[in-house]
Coordinates of C-alpha atoms in Angstrom, one line a residue:
Chain A
M193 CA -101.8 7.1 183.2
A194 CA -101.3 8.2 179.6
K195 CA -98.4 6.5 177.9
K196 CA -95.3 8.5 177.0
V197 CA -95.4 9.7 173.4
A198 CA -92.6 11.3 171.4
F199 CA -91.8 12.3 167.9
L200 CA -88.5 10.4 167.1
Q201 CA -86.1 9.2 164.5
G202 CA -85.8 5.5 163.8
N203 CA -82.2 5.7 165.2
E204 CA -83.4 7.3 168.4
A205 CA -86.1 4.7 168.8
A206 CA -83.5 1.9 168.4
A207 CA -81.5 3.3 171.3
H208 CA -84.6 3.5 173.5
G209 CA -85.6 0.0 172.5
A210 CA -82.1 -1.3 173.5
L211 CA -82.5 0.4 176.9
Y212 CA -85.9 -1.1 177.3
A213 CA -84.4 -4.6 176.6
G214 CA -81.9 -4.0 179.3
C215 CA -78.8 -3.2 177.2
K216 CA -76.0 -2.0 179.5
F217 CA -73.1 -1.7 177.1
F218 CA -72.5 0.1 173.8
G219 CA -69.2 -0.1 171.9
G220 CA -69.1 1.6 168.5
Y221 CA -67.6 4.0 166.1
P222 CA -69.8 6.8 164.7
I223 CA -70.8 6.6 161.1
T224 CA -73.5 8.3 159.0
P225 CA -76.4 7.5 158.9
S226 CA -76.4 5.6 162.3
T227 CA -74.7 8.1 164.6
E228 CA -77.8 9.1 166.5
V229 CA -78.0 5.6 168.0
A230 CA -74.5 6.2 169.6
E231 CA -75.5 9.8 170.6
V232 CA -78.5 8.6 172.5
M233 CA -76.7 5.7 174.1
S234 CA -73.8 7.9 175.2
A235 CA -76.2 10.1 177.0
E236 CA -78.5 7.5 178.5
L237 CA -76.3 4.5 179.4
P238 CA -74.5 6.3 182.2
K239 CA -77.9 7.1 183.8
V240 CA -78.7 3.4 184.2
G241 CA -75.2 2.2 185.3
G242 CA -74.2 1.2 181.8
K243 CA -71.0 1.8 179.9
F244 CA -70.5 3.5 176.5
I245 CA -67.2 3.2 174.7
Q246 CA -66.3 4.9 171.5
M247 CA -63.7 2.4 170.2
E248 CA -60.8 3.1 167.8
D249 CA -62.6 1.4 164.9
E250 CA -65.4 -0.9 164.0
I251 CA -63.7 -4.3 164.5
G252 CA -62.5 -3.0 167.8
A253 CA -66.1 -2.2 168.6
M254 CA -67.1 -5.8 167.8
A255 CA -64.3 -7.1 170.1
A256 CA -65.5 -4.8 172.9
L257 CA -69.0 -6.2 172.4
I258 CA -67.9 -9.8 172.7
G259 CA -65.9 -9.1 175.8
A260 CA -68.6 -7.2 177.5
S261 CA -71.3 -9.7 176.6
L262 CA -69.2 -12.5 178.1
T263 CA -69.5 -10.7 181.5
G264 CA -73.3 -11.4 181.3
T265 CA -74.2 -8.0 179.9
K266 CA -76.6 -7.2 177.0
V267 CA -74.6 -5.4 174.3
L268 CA -75.2 -3.2 171.3
T269 CA -73.2 -1.6 168.5
S270 CA -74.5 0.6 165.6
T271 CA -72.9 1.1 162.2
S272 CA -73.5 1.4 158.5
G273 CA -72.3 -0.4 155.4
P274 CA -68.5 0.3 155.5
G275 CA -68.5 -0.3 159.2
L276 CA -70.4 -3.6 158.8
S277 CA -67.7 -4.7 156.4
L278 CA -65.0 -3.9 159.0
K279 CA -66.8 -5.8 161.7
Q280 CA -67.1 -9.0 159.8
E281 CA -64.1 -10.9 161.2
N282 CA -65.3 -10.5 164.8
I283 CA -69.0 -11.2 163.9
G284 CA -67.8 -14.6 162.8
Y285 CA -65.9 -14.9 166.1
A286 CA -69.2 -14.1 168.0
C287 CA -71.0 -16.7 165.9
I288 CA -68.5 -19.5 166.6
T289 CA -68.0 -18.6 170.3
E290 CA -71.8 -18.2 170.6
V291 CA -71.8 -14.8 172.3
P292 CA -75.1 -12.8 172.2
C293 CA -74.8 -9.4 170.7
V294 CA -76.9 -7.0 168.7
I295 CA -75.6 -5.2 165.6
F296 CA -77.7 -2.2 164.4
N297 CA -76.7 -1.5 160.8
V298 CA -78.3 1.3 158.9
M299 CA -78.3 0.6 155.2
R300 CA -76.8 3.4 153.0
G301 CA -75.5 3.3 149.4
G302 CA -72.5 1.1 148.8
P303 CA -70.1 -0.6 148.1
S304 CA -67.3 1.1 150.0
T305 CA -68.0 4.7 151.0
G306 CA -70.7 4.8 148.4
M307 CA -73.4 7.3 149.2
P308 CA -73.2 8.1 153.0
T309 CA -76.5 10.0 153.2
G310 CA -78.4 8.1 150.6
P311 CA -80.8 5.2 151.4
S312 CA -80.1 1.6 150.4
Q313 CA -81.2 -2.0 151.1
S314 CA -78.0 -3.6 149.8
D315 CA -76.6 -5.0 153.0
V316 CA -79.0 -7.9 153.4
M317 CA -76.7 -10.5 151.8
C318 CA -73.8 -9.2 153.9
A319 CA -76.0 -9.9 157.0
K320 CA -75.9 -13.6 156.0
W321 CA -72.7 -14.1 154.2
G322 CA -70.5 -11.2 155.2
T323 CA -68.4 -13.3 157.6
H324 CA -66.9 -16.4 156.1
G325 CA -67.9 -20.0 156.9
D326 CA -71.2 -21.6 157.7
H327 CA -72.9 -19.8 160.6
P328 CA -76.4 -18.9 161.8
A329 CA -77.8 -15.6 160.6
I330 CA -80.7 -13.5 162.0
C331 CA -81.6 -10.2 160.4
L332 CA -84.6 -8.0 161.2
V333 CA -85.8 -5.3 158.9
P334 CA -88.3 -2.8 160.5
A335 CA -90.3 -0.3 158.5
S336 CA -91.5 2.3 161.0
V337 CA -90.2 4.1 164.0
Q338 CA -92.4 2.2 166.4
E339 CA -91.3 -1.0 164.8
V340 CA -87.6 -0.1 165.1
F341 CA -88.2 0.1 168.9
E342 CA -90.1 -3.1 169.1
E343 CA -87.8 -5.1 166.8
T344 CA -84.7 -3.8 168.7
V345 CA -86.2 -5.4 171.8
R346 CA -86.9 -8.5 169.9
A347 CA -83.3 -8.5 168.5
F348 CA -82.0 -8.6 172.0
N349 CA -84.4 -11.4 172.9
L350 CA -83.3 -13.5 170.0
A351 CA -79.6 -12.9 170.6
E352 CA -79.9 -13.9 174.3
K353 CA -82.2 -16.8 173.6
Y354 CA -80.2 -18.4 170.8
R355 CA -76.7 -17.2 171.9
T356 CA -75.8 -15.6 168.6
P357 CA -75.3 -12.2 167.0
V358 CA -78.5 -10.6 165.7
M359 CA -78.6 -7.9 163.1
I360 CA -81.2 -5.3 162.8
M361 CA -81.0 -3.4 159.6
P362 CA -83.3 -0.4 158.8
D363 CA -82.6 1.5 155.6
E364 CA -81.5 5.1 155.9
I365 CA -85.1 6.3 155.4
V366 CA -86.5 4.4 158.3
A367 CA -83.4 5.3 160.4
H368 CA -83.7 9.0 159.8
M369 CA -87.5 9.3 159.4
R370 CA -89.4 10.9 162.3
E371 CA -92.7 9.5 163.4
R372 CA -94.8 9.5 166.5
I373 CA -93.9 6.7 168.9
V374 CA -95.8 5.4 171.9
F375 CA -93.4 4.0 174.5
P376 CA -94.4 0.6 175.8
E377 CA -94.7 0.4 179.6
P378 CA -92.1 -1.8 181.4
G379 CA -93.4 -5.4 181.2
E380 CA -95.6 -4.7 178.1
L381 CA -93.1 -6.2 175.7
E382 CA -91.4 -9.5 176.5
V383 CA -87.8 -9.2 177.6
I384 CA -85.7 -12.4 177.5
D385 CA -82.5 -12.9 179.5
R386 CA -79.9 -15.5 178.7
T387 CA -79.9 -18.8 180.5
G388 CA -77.1 -19.1 183.0
P389 CA -75.5 -22.3 184.3
S390 CA -77.4 -24.7 186.6
V391 CA -74.3 -26.6 187.6
P392 CA -71.4 -25.6 189.9
P393 CA -68.3 -24.1 188.3
E394 CA -66.2 -27.3 188.4
Q395 CA -68.9 -29.1 186.3
Y396 CA -69.6 -26.3 183.9
K397 CA -68.8 -26.5 180.2
P398 CA -69.6 -23.5 177.9
Y399 CA -70.8 -25.7 175.0
D400 CA -72.5 -28.5 177.0
T401 CA -75.0 -30.0 174.6
S402 CA -76.5 -32.2 177.3
F403 CA -78.6 -29.0 177.9
G404 CA -79.7 -29.0 174.2
D405 CA -78.6 -27.0 171.1
I406 CA -78.3 -23.8 173.1
P407 CA -76.0 -24.4 176.1
P408 CA -76.2 -22.1 179.1
L409 CA -73.7 -19.3 179.2
A410 CA -71.9 -18.4 182.4
A411 CA -70.8 -14.8 183.1
F412 CA -67.1 -14.1 183.5
G413 CA -66.6 -12.7 187.0
S414 CA -69.3 -14.9 188.5
G415 CA -66.9 -17.7 189.6
Y416 CA -67.1 -19.7 186.4
K417 CA -64.1 -19.9 184.1
F418 CA -63.9 -21.3 180.5
H419 CA -61.8 -21.0 177.4
V420 CA -63.0 -18.8 174.5
T421 CA -61.4 -19.3 171.0
G422 CA -62.2 -18.8 167.4
L423 CA -61.0 -22.3 166.6
N424 CA -63.4 -25.1 166.3
K425 CA -63.9 -26.3 169.8
M426 CA -65.0 -29.0 172.1
Q427 CA -67.8 -28.8 174.7
D428 CA -65.3 -27.4 177.3
G429 CA -64.3 -24.6 174.9
F430 CA -60.8 -25.9 174.1
P431 CA -59.8 -26.3 170.4
T432 CA -60.2 -29.5 168.5
T433 CA -59.7 -30.8 164.9
K434 CA -61.6 -34.1 165.6
A435 CA -63.7 -34.5 162.5
E436 CA -66.9 -35.8 164.1
I437 CA -66.9 -33.0 166.8
V438 CA -66.3 -30.2 164.3
Q439 CA -69.0 -31.5 162.0
A440 CA -71.5 -31.9 164.8
E441 CA -70.7 -28.5 166.3
E442 CA -71.0 -26.6 163.0
E443 CA -74.3 -28.3 162.3
R444 CA -75.6 -27.5 165.8
Q445 CA -74.6 -23.8 165.5
V446 CA -76.6 -23.4 162.3
R447 CA -79.4 -25.6 163.7
K448 CA -79.9 -23.1 166.5
V449 CA -81.6 -20.8 164.0
E450 CA -82.8 -23.3 161.4
A451 CA -84.7 -25.5 163.9
N452 CA -86.3 -22.4 165.5
K453 CA -87.3 -20.5 162.3
A454 CA -90.9 -20.4 163.3
D455 CA -90.0 -18.5 166.5
I456 CA -87.7 -16.1 164.6
M457 CA -89.5 -15.4 161.3
K458 CA -92.0 -12.6 161.3
W459 CA -93.9 -11.1 158.4
E460 CA -97.1 -9.3 157.6
E461 CA -99.5 -10.2 154.9
Y462 CA -101.8 -7.4 153.6
L463 CA -104.6 -8.3 151.2
V464 CA -102.6 -11.5 150.1
D465 CA -105.5 -14.0 150.4
D466 CA -107.1 -13.3 147.0
A467 CA -104.0 -11.6 145.4
E468 CA -102.9 -12.4 141.9
I469 CA -99.9 -10.1 142.3
V470 CA -97.9 -10.2 145.5
V471 CA -95.3 -7.5 146.3
V472 CA -92.6 -8.8 148.6
A473 CA -91.0 -5.8 150.3
F474 CA -89.3 -4.7 153.5
G475 CA -88.2 -1.5 155.2
S476 CA -89.3 1.8 153.7
T477 CA -89.9 0.1 150.4
S478 CA -92.7 -1.9 152.0
R479 CA -94.4 1.5 152.7
S480 CA -94.3 2.4 149.0
A481 CA -95.6 -1.0 148.2
R482 CA -98.5 -0.7 150.6
F483 CA -99.4 2.6 149.1
A484 CA -99.2 1.0 145.6
V485 CA -101.3 -2.0 146.7
D486 CA -104.1 0.3 147.9
E487 CA -104.0 2.3 144.7
A488 CA -104.0 -1.0 142.7
R489 CA -107.1 -2.3 144.5
K490 CA -108.9 0.9 143.7
A491 CA -108.1 0.3 140.0
G492 CA -109.4 -3.3 140.2
I493 CA -106.0 -5.0 140.3
K494 CA -105.8 -7.9 142.8
A495 CA -102.6 -7.0 144.5
G496 CA -101.3 -7.8 148.0
L497 CA -98.2 -7.1 150.1
F498 CA -96.0 -9.6 151.8
R499 CA -93.9 -7.5 154.2
L500 CA -90.8 -9.1 155.6
I501 CA -90.0 -8.1 159.2
T502 CA -87.4 -10.9 159.6
F503 CA -85.2 -11.1 156.5
W504 CA -83.1 -14.0 157.8
P505 CA -84.2 -16.7 158.2
F506 CA -86.2 -16.1 155.1
P507 CA -89.8 -17.4 154.9
E508 CA -89.2 -19.8 152.1
E509 CA -92.0 -22.2 152.8
R510 CA -94.8 -19.6 152.9
L511 CA -93.5 -18.0 149.6
L512 CA -93.4 -21.4 148.0
E513 CA -97.0 -21.9 149.0
L514 CA -98.1 -18.5 147.7
S515 CA -96.1 -19.1 144.4
K516 CA -98.6 -21.9 143.5
K517 CA -101.5 -19.5 143.3
V518 CA -100.2 -16.1 142.3
K519 CA -99.5 -14.8 138.7
A520 CA -96.4 -12.9 139.7
F521 CA -94.3 -11.6 142.5
I522 CA -92.9 -8.1 142.4
S523 CA -89.7 -7.3 144.3
P524 CA -89.1 -3.6 144.7
E525 CA -85.8 -3.0 146.5
M526 CA -83.0 -0.4 146.9
N527 CA -80.3 -2.8 145.5
L528 CA -79.9 -4.7 142.3
G529 CA -82.1 -7.7 143.1
M530 CA -80.8 -9.3 146.3
C531 CA -84.3 -10.1 147.7
A532 CA -85.6 -11.1 144.2
G533 CA -82.8 -13.6 144.0
V534 CA -83.7 -15.1 147.4
I535 CA -87.4 -15.3 146.4
K536 CA -86.5 -17.1 143.1
G537 CA -84.4 -19.5 145.1
C538 CA -87.4 -20.7 147.1
I539 CA -90.4 -20.7 144.7
E540 CA -89.2 -23.5 142.3
G541 CA -90.0 -21.4 139.2
N542 CA -93.7 -21.4 140.0
A543 CA -94.2 -17.7 139.2
P544 CA -92.1 -14.9 137.7
V545 CA -90.4 -12.5 140.0
L546 CA -90.4 -8.9 138.5
G547 CA -87.8 -6.6 140.0
I548 CA -87.7 -2.9 140.5
F549 CA -84.2 -2.1 141.5
R550 CA -82.9 1.3 142.5
V551 CA -79.4 2.2 143.6
D552 CA -79.5 5.9 142.8
G553 CA -80.1 7.1 146.4
E554 CA -83.8 7.5 145.8
P555 CA -86.6 5.4 147.2
V556 CA -88.7 3.1 145.0
N557 CA -91.9 5.1 144.7
P558 CA -95.4 3.8 144.6
G559 CA -95.9 4.8 141.0
Q560 CA -93.1 2.5 139.9
I561 CA -94.6 -0.4 141.7
L562 CA -98.1 0.3 140.2
D563 CA -96.6 0.5 136.7
K564 CA -94.9 -2.8 137.2
M565 CA -98.2 -4.4 138.4
K566 CA -99.8 -3.2 135.1
E567 CA -97.2 -5.2 133.2
V568 CA -98.5 -8.5 134.7
K569 CA -100.8 -10.3 132.3
Chain B
M912 CA -108.5 17.6 156.1
A913 CA -108.9 14.7 153.7
G914 CA -106.1 12.4 152.8
R915 CA -102.4 13.3 152.4
Y916 CA -100.9 16.8 152.4
E917 CA -97.3 16.9 151.3
I918 CA -94.9 19.7 152.2
R919 CA -91.3 20.1 151.2
F920 CA -88.9 22.6 152.8
S921 CA -85.9 23.1 150.6
G922 CA -82.8 25.3 150.5
A923 CA -79.1 24.9 151.2
G924 CA -77.6 22.7 153.9
G925 CA -77.1 24.6 157.1
Q926 CA -80.2 26.8 156.8
G927 CA -82.2 24.7 159.3
L928 CA -84.7 23.3 156.9
I929 CA -84.7 19.9 158.4
L930 CA -85.6 21.4 161.8
A931 CA -88.3 23.5 160.1
G932 CA -89.8 20.2 158.8
V933 CA -89.5 18.5 162.1
I934 CA -91.3 21.3 163.9
M935 CA -94.1 21.3 161.3
A936 CA -94.5 17.5 161.8
E937 CA -94.4 17.8 165.6
A938 CA -97.1 20.5 165.4
A939 CA -99.3 18.1 163.5
S940 CA -98.5 14.8 165.3
I941 CA -98.0 15.9 168.9
Y942 CA -100.1 19.1 169.2
Q943 CA -102.8 18.8 166.5
G944 CA -103.3 15.0 167.1
I945 CA -103.2 14.0 163.4
Q946 CA -100.6 11.8 161.6
A947 CA -97.3 13.1 160.4
V948 CA -94.0 11.7 159.0
Q949 CA -90.9 13.7 158.5
S950 CA -88.0 12.6 156.3
Q951 CA -85.0 14.3 154.8
S952 CA -82.4 14.2 152.1
Y953 CA -79.1 16.0 152.2
G954 CA -75.7 15.7 150.8
P955 CA -72.5 14.7 152.6
E956 CA -71.5 18.3 153.0
A957 CA -72.0 20.0 156.4
R958 CA -73.0 23.2 154.7
G959 CA -74.2 24.1 151.2
G960 CA -75.6 21.8 148.6
A961 CA -79.3 21.4 148.0
S962 CA -81.1 20.1 151.1
K963 CA -84.7 19.1 151.6
S964 CA -87.0 18.1 154.4
E965 CA -90.3 16.5 153.6
V966 CA -93.4 16.3 155.8
I967 CA -96.5 14.3 155.1
I968 CA -99.5 15.1 157.1
S969 CA -102.7 13.1 157.0
D970 CA -105.8 12.3 159.0
T971 CA -105.2 8.6 158.3
A972 CA -102.1 6.3 158.6
I973 CA -99.2 7.3 156.3
D974 CA -97.6 4.6 154.3
Y975 CA -95.2 6.2 151.8
P976 CA -93.1 8.7 153.8
K977 CA -91.9 10.8 150.9
V978 CA -93.6 13.3 148.6
T979 CA -95.5 11.9 145.7
K980 CA -97.1 15.1 144.4
C981 CA -96.0 18.1 146.3
D982 CA -98.8 20.3 147.8
A983 CA -96.6 23.0 149.2
L984 CA -92.9 23.8 148.5
L985 CA -90.6 26.3 150.2
A986 CA -87.5 27.2 148.3
L987 CA -84.9 29.4 149.9
T988 CA -82.3 29.1 147.2
Q989 CA -82.3 29.0 143.4
E990 CA -80.6 25.6 143.3
A991 CA -83.2 24.1 145.6
C992 CA -86.0 25.7 143.6
D993 CA -84.6 24.3 140.3
K994 CA -84.0 20.9 141.8
Y995 CA -87.2 20.3 143.9
S996 CA -90.0 22.1 142.1
H997 CA -90.5 19.5 139.4
D998 CA -93.3 17.6 141.2
L999 CA -95.1 20.6 142.7
K1000 CA -98.7 20.0 141.7
E1001 CA -100.9 22.3 139.7
G1002 CA -102.4 24.9 142.0
G1003 CA -99.8 24.0 144.7
V1004 CA -98.4 26.5 147.2
L1005 CA -94.9 27.9 146.4
L1006 CA -93.1 30.1 148.8
I1007 CA -89.8 31.6 147.7
D1008 CA -87.2 34.0 149.0
S1009 CA -87.6 36.9 146.6
D1010 CA -83.9 38.0 147.0
L1011 CA -82.4 34.6 146.3
V1012 CA -84.8 32.9 143.9
L1013 CA -84.9 35.0 140.8
R1014 CA -86.1 32.4 138.3
Q1015 CA -89.5 31.0 139.2
P1016 CA -90.5 27.6 137.9
E1017 CA -93.1 27.7 135.1
G1018 CA -96.5 26.4 136.0
N1019 CA -99.8 27.2 137.6
F1020 CA -98.8 27.6 141.2
K1021 CA -100.0 29.8 144.1
V1022 CA -96.7 31.8 144.5
T1023 CA -95.9 33.8 147.5
K1024 CA -92.6 35.6 147.8
F1025 CA -90.9 37.9 150.2
N1026 CA -87.3 38.5 151.4
I1027 CA -87.3 35.6 154.0
T1028 CA -83.6 35.6 154.8
N1029 CA -83.3 39.4 155.0
T1030 CA -86.4 39.5 157.2
A1031 CA -84.7 37.2 159.6
K1032 CA -81.5 39.2 159.5
N1033 CA -82.9 42.8 159.6
E1034 CA -86.4 42.7 161.1
V1035 CA -86.0 39.8 163.6
G1036 CA -82.3 40.5 164.1
R1037 CA -80.6 37.2 163.5
E1038 CA -80.2 35.4 160.2
I1039 CA -80.1 32.1 162.0
V1040 CA -83.9 32.2 162.5
T1041 CA -84.5 32.2 158.7
N1042 CA -85.9 28.7 159.0
I1043 CA -88.4 29.8 161.7
V1044 CA -89.5 32.8 159.6
A1045 CA -90.1 30.4 156.7
L1046 CA -91.9 28.0 158.9
G1047 CA -94.3 30.7 160.2
A1048 CA -95.0 31.6 156.5
M1049 CA -95.6 28.0 155.5
V1050 CA -98.0 27.5 158.4
A1051 CA -99.9 30.5 157.2
L1052 CA -99.9 29.4 153.6
T1053 CA -100.8 25.7 154.0
G1054 CA -103.3 25.9 156.9
V1055 CA -102.9 22.3 157.8
V1056 CA -101.9 23.0 161.4
S1057 CA -103.2 25.8 163.5
K1058 CA -101.0 28.8 164.3
E1059 CA -101.3 28.0 168.0
N1060 CA -100.1 24.4 167.6
A1061 CA -97.3 25.4 165.4
E1062 CA -96.1 28.1 167.8
K1063 CA -96.2 25.6 170.7
A1064 CA -94.1 23.2 168.6
V1065 CA -91.6 25.9 167.9
L1066 CA -91.2 26.9 171.5
A1067 CA -90.9 23.3 172.7
R1068 CA -87.8 23.0 170.4
V1069 CA -86.0 26.1 171.4
P1070 CA -83.6 26.8 174.4
E1071 CA -85.2 29.2 176.9
A1072 CA -82.8 32.1 176.1
F1073 CA -84.1 32.2 172.5
L1074 CA -87.8 31.8 173.1
E1075 CA -88.7 35.4 172.3
L1076 CA -86.4 35.6 169.3
N1077 CA -88.1 32.5 167.8
K1078 CA -91.5 33.6 168.7
K1079 CA -90.9 36.9 166.9
A1080 CA -89.4 35.1 163.9
F1081 CA -92.4 32.8 163.7
N1082 CA -95.0 35.6 163.9
I1083 CA -93.3 37.9 161.5
G1084 CA -93.1 35.0 159.0
Y1085 CA -96.7 34.2 159.5
D1086 CA -97.9 37.8 159.2
K1087 CA -95.8 38.5 156.1
A1088 CA -97.1 35.5 154.3
M1089 CA -100.6 36.4 155.2
A1090 CA -100.1 39.9 153.8
A1091 CA -98.3 38.7 150.7
K1092 CA -100.9 36.1 150.0
A1093 CA -103.8 38.6 150.2

């Protein structure tokens, strides 16, 4: 049978990806340019026995997500910059309580209300450091409508597998762009469910590290009861200020992601093997970069593209390796150098990082990248 | 076709230009079986302000989803024409509403003009189908998707009660552009 094909926006693809992954709850507050995710979820969730709630605001939406997820449900919210700022307190709460949830954030111009309909890539640092304190961060940055679908499924898998919030952050161009999408059949993409308890309720502890760094999570309503708090906690979920427990627990929470980087990181290398200039790009900017790389090759310039699909955790080791053999990196981005800064932080000064930074609501175009390549001596 | 063909639909917010672009892209991607990407840019206003919808059509995979050198431009308002004609390439197709765009950009373009908005209002009967009249005309002028595939894409997007209205709008736009072109 022929597969189902459609011509969809990135935002619509995200909603369909969430449903494919088994999402049964959406809590959110509409905001341009992400509202289509909520629109599709509000229409589709009731059909599969799910619940859609438009909350009073963004932090309320995060609270709803945490509560719903604790009942054993896969949960999604969607927002954009200002909404991401408002969610931060409860994102931290989900980090420390280790509650799986997926946050779909469309990057628009900022800070504050900024440029609601203009594209941006300036929320990538907010994905890691928006909420205070040390905590794990996973952030995915798809570049096509098909990839938005697939990465949304992967975002759910990572959230459930590692018991942590996962952010998926297309820029406005990818979110609103329409392309052909081929829907995967059920079973074609891996769908991961969280691990439940293997002990009876009276023996269950929600942060029981005898099961490893990622303790099984019981569902409220299934006969298991446990304490949930934003305070530093012991294995049974109750608060503690005991130094050695707090230290070990904080380190474990960050280690859930750090020790599993190889499983979480994803990138694509295009013509990188013999490249003297490597463009590091993500989202819609990576599409400009690929266009520019093809043009550069035609002109005899040895350029390649390193396309980030996972932004956090960042592929530090691979970029360090490449930095030993390239003449320069180019970092085109719709912000004032956030990714360039991260690249510089991991390549030990081995190569220059040339930036092309735009915050005027217009995409970095291929011509700009090509011009920058020509500056490399 | 060989390589990228870049089309921009522009006018004021609320004129349905984004939808016109979506239908053009669906005609290419779903019905014609070639590659298409549609994107848009608009202001925070619900109506008014310059608005554009861009469609890239290609026989190979499309990387950059926006216009680099515009092959064909539709401008329904003077503001849109002034704002979005700067990268129309030499010899490119320019379709303008002759009642609303009085200052034409300078350059060597294949210009077609007719009273698009008034055609929708008076000949089709509803101003709301201005975008479909313009789409019919752009299909005729660009030739990148067949008339049949474009019409299928239009009808697939329209509620049943308005099929005839949109079919009429599409065909009048197509025929007027063909006549104006010749």
